């Protein structure tokens, strides 16, 4: 027993150049996942029947922190510059997809792995051509060029090979277009394609593409599919194993950020829960495949989340657990209910008892939307008038205002912030990621493993 502890400790303390580089890399990015999100999730999932607050998988793997500033005239990064740094170890401007200021391509970790004959994969809950996965796959001067970026997933080749062997997430809107059907092109090149969860479960060969929504997947809180990110991560690992030369798998918890932008705490906790389960899947994989390293971090923090607000020494997880849907979904349900049923619909969706004044503010916001749009929210929100848009925004805002008030959740912004983000790791080389580092250092170490092969 003493001997085993000594050898594990001894291996962990060996400097990087002595330890063999890991064969496989699992790289997980919680978009917008600042340190407060990890603490929030710990209290949110705490078992109230025990005195102690149970630690989470995030706590168990936590080894360091990283700075996230971009190469731009602000210290607050967007997801494109953040992911570019995490994918290439080079900083660039906000909006850049793995290009420098001269718009020249910066080689990504997945491209380096592909050039070494390794298997490569991306998994996300956003559209797969969104800023973070795109920064591993494509090169573009602007993250907004969604169709061009999608084209790059076919056109950007490494020694004649596609950059990724596995791509799971959303995005049919960008990959099946009138001007170009990229899904057909992938199929003609031998990719096995799925556009349903059942289809995903039946995939059993590389290369594989699964697009499970027109744009992003539904948020985890509203998604009838249980643990969507965990499910996709499991399938990706299954397809990548065994891998002769090893693999690099990038998994993004994309919508933590979307919930943060919306200041929607219940939505954020559901995303953190799905991400936690995907991380547990990856950790178990490392435990059974010790030649694998797992690194988890974030590209930035979103929303300026604080656990406690309004001068109260309180953050009420019970309130958050009682909220059954994301704010837009609650708004949709409220719109379908009559004025008399509104309070009942609200209580069923949130388990929060409102004062009559608060109920009045909700009713007037609901009425505004009804008179601007009617009782059914359009599925496609792109063609709304400003009046309609503002009415919906107001209703969502009132919904969140009540949830944030009763849970005492604070938000300083609807955008990103500059605070350092957590760095988590599991595997023999986990201490390589301990302590303070910059986001580019994380990528430099991982790329170092690849280049040492
Ligand atoms: Zn964001």
Short mmCIF file of C-alpha atoms and ligand atoms in Angstrom, two decimals, residues 31 79 257 261 300 302 416, ligand 1:
data_model
loop_
_atom_site.label_atom_id
_atom_site.label_comp_id
_atom_site.label_asym_id
_atom_site.label_seq_id
_atom_site.Cartn_x
_atom_site.Cartn_y
_atom_site.Cartn_z
CA UNK A 31 -18.51 28.61 -21.59
CA UNK A 79 -15.83 33.46 -26.53
CA UNK A 257 -22.88 31.26 -20.94
CA UNK A 261 -26.16 36.39 -20.32
CA UNK A 300 -14.43 33.60 -19.34
CA UNK A 302 -20.54 35.54 -17.70
CA UNK A 416 -18.83 38.80 -19.76
ZN1 LIG B 1 -20.93 34.82 -23.90
#
